[in-house]
Amino acid sequence: MSTVIDWLAAVALVSGGLLSLAAGIGVLRFPDVLDRMHAATKPQVLGVLLLLVGLALRLRTPADLGMILLVGVFQLSTAPVAAQMIGRAAYRSGRVDRGLLDVDELAEPLRPGEQQDDQAL
């Protein structure tokens, strides 16, 4: 049974490393902010989670599993917030090519008498 768990851990570690590598390459190679934001969040988070699963399968001690769980929760809670803030800052500073957007919900004009709500942006 230990051999099977070791092989699963190895597959998770290698897969997580490759996904993290792909995220790093995507951040360097993608042309605009939104593509880079996507590369910095989605495959990177999955890569880190796979690395943590591989570590958990290899270490198996309660103290290590608790720390791995905390790192995973922190990663899942901060990456979406960071992506949202990066996207908001890029849109507000005009660094987003609006021609690439299928739907631009933030560009809809305000109705007369309506005030712009900063929380909606």
Short mmCIF file of C-alpha atoms in Angstrom, two decimals:
data_model
loop_
_atom_site.label_atom_id
_atom_site.label_comp_id
_atom_site.label_asym_id
_atom_site.label_seq_id
_atom_site.Cartn_x
_atom_site.Cartn_y
_atom_site.Cartn_z
CA MET A 1 0.00 0.00 0.00
CA SER A 2 2.87 2.36 0.78
CA THR A 3 4.25 1.98 -2.74
CA VAL A 4 0.94 3.02 -4.30
CA ILE A 5 0.76 6.09 -2.07
CA ASP A 6 4.35 6.99 -2.95
CA TRP A 7 3.54 6.75 -6.66
CA LEU A 8 0.43 8.91 -6.22
CA ALA A 9 2.51 11.45 -4.32
CA ALA A 10 5.12 11.47 -7.09
CA VAL A 11 2.46 12.00 -9.77
CA ALA A 12 0.90 14.84 -7.77
CA LEU A 13 4.27 16.49 -7.17
CA VAL A 14 5.36 16.29 -10.82
CA SER A 15 1.95 17.45 -12.08
CA GLY A 16 1.92 20.36 -9.64
CA GLY A 17 5.42 21.36 -10.64
CA LEU A 18 4.55 21.27 -14.33
CA LEU A 19 1.40 23.34 -13.81
CA SER A 20 3.34 25.91 -11.80
CA LEU A 21 5.98 26.02 -14.54
CA ALA A 22 3.26 26.54 -17.15
CA ALA A 23 1.83 29.39 -15.07
CA GLY A 24 5.24 31.06 -14.87
CA ILE A 25 5.79 30.72 -18.60
CA GLY A 26 2.31 32.10 -19.25
CA VAL A 27 2.97 35.16 -17.12
CA LEU A 28 6.11 35.86 -19.12
CA ARG A 29 4.74 35.07 -22.58
CA PHE A 30 1.11 36.24 -22.64
CA PRO A 31 0.59 39.63 -24.30
CA ASP A 32 -1.90 41.48 -22.11
CA VAL A 33 -2.94 41.94 -18.51
CA LEU A 34 -6.03 39.76 -18.54
CA ASP A 35 -4.22 36.80 -20.07
CA ARG A 36 -1.37 37.16 -17.60
CA MET A 37 -3.83 37.43 -14.75
CA HIS A 38 -5.44 34.17 -15.86
CA ALA A 39 -2.05 32.43 -16.06
CA ALA A 40 -1.03 33.74 -12.65
CA THR A 41 -4.11 32.43 -10.88
CA LYS A 42 -5.74 29.34 -12.36
CA PRO A 43 -2.90 26.92 -13.22
CA GLN A 44 -0.72 28.28 -10.43
CA VAL A 45 -3.35 27.58 -7.75
CA LEU A 46 -4.01 24.08 -9.07
CA GLY A 47 -0.26 23.47 -9.26
CA VAL A 48 0.26 24.54 -5.66
CA LEU A 49 -2.66 22.41 -4.50
CA LEU A 50 -1.26 19.37 -6.31
CA LEU A 51 2.13 20.00 -4.72
CA LEU A 52 0.47 20.18 -1.32
CA VAL A 53 -1.41 16.93 -1.95
CA GLY A 54 1.86 15.27 -2.92
CA LEU A 55 3.51 16.58 0.23
CA ALA A 56 0.61 15.42 2.38
CA LEU A 57 0.82 11.93 0.90
CA ARG A 58 4.56 11.78 1.59
CA LEU A 59 4.73 13.36 5.06
CA ARG A 60 1.55 12.04 6.73
CA THR A 61 2.23 13.51 10.20
CA PRO A 62 -0.55 15.51 11.91
CA ALA A 63 1.58 18.65 12.36
CA ASP A 64 2.61 18.63 8.70
CA LEU A 65 -0.93 17.96 7.49
CA GLY A 66 -2.23 20.89 9.55
CA MET A 67 0.34 23.24 8.05
CA ILE A 68 -0.35 21.95 4.52
CA LEU A 69 -4.07 22.50 5.05
CA LEU A 70 -3.45 26.08 6.20
CA VAL A 71 -1.28 26.80 3.16
CA GLY A 72 -3.96 25.38 0.86
CA VAL A 73 -6.75 27.43 2.45
CA PHE A 74 -4.62 30.57 2.30
CA GLN A 75 -3.85 29.96 -1.37
CA LEU A 76 -7.51 29.40 -2.24
CA SER A 77 -8.59 32.53 -0.36
CA THR A 78 -5.96 34.97 -1.65
CA ALA A 79 -5.57 34.09 -5.34
CA PRO A 80 -9.13 35.06 -6.41
CA VAL A 81 -8.94 38.31 -4.46
CA ALA A 82 -5.57 39.16 -6.01
CA ALA A 83 -6.89 38.43 -9.51
CA GLN A 84 -9.93 40.63 -8.89
CA MET A 85 -7.77 43.52 -7.69
CA ILE A 86 -5.34 43.17 -10.61
CA GLY A 87 -8.22 43.15 -13.09
CA ARG A 88 -9.85 46.16 -11.45
CA ALA A 89 -6.61 48.15 -11.41
CA ALA A 90 -5.85 47.28 -15.03
CA TYR A 91 -9.34 48.27 -16.18
CA ARG A 92 -9.31 51.56 -14.28
CA SER A 93 -5.84 52.51 -15.53
CA GLY A 94 -6.78 51.80 -19.15
CA ARG A 95 -4.40 48.87 -19.63
CA VAL A 96 -7.17 46.52 -20.79
CA ASP A 97 -7.71 46.29 -24.55
CA ARG A 98 -11.48 46.61 -24.60
CA GLY A 99 -11.62 45.25 -28.14
CA LEU A 100 -10.69 41.83 -26.75
CA LEU A 101 -13.64 41.74 -24.37
CA ASP A 102 -16.81 39.94 -25.44
CA VAL A 103 -18.92 41.83 -22.91
CA ASP A 104 -17.77 44.98 -21.14
CA GLU A 105 -20.21 45.38 -18.28
CA LEU A 106 -18.24 48.22 -16.74
CA ALA A 107 -18.47 50.43 -19.82
CA GLU A 108 -22.25 50.76 -19.82
CA PRO A 109 -23.22 54.44 -19.60
CA LEU A 110 -24.93 55.74 -16.52
CA ARG A 111 -28.52 56.85 -16.70
CA PRO A 112 -29.17 60.55 -16.11
CA GLY A 113 -29.12 61.41 -12.42
CA GLU A 114 -27.29 58.20 -11.47
CA GLN A 115 -24.05 58.39 -9.56
CA GLN A 116 -21.13 56.09 -10.22
CA ASP A 117 -20.65 53.53 -7.47
CA ASP A 118 -16.97 52.75 -6.86
CA GLN A 119 -17.92 49.44 -5.23
CA ALA A 120 -19.47 48.24 -8.52
CA LEU A 121 -16.18 48.73 -10.37
#
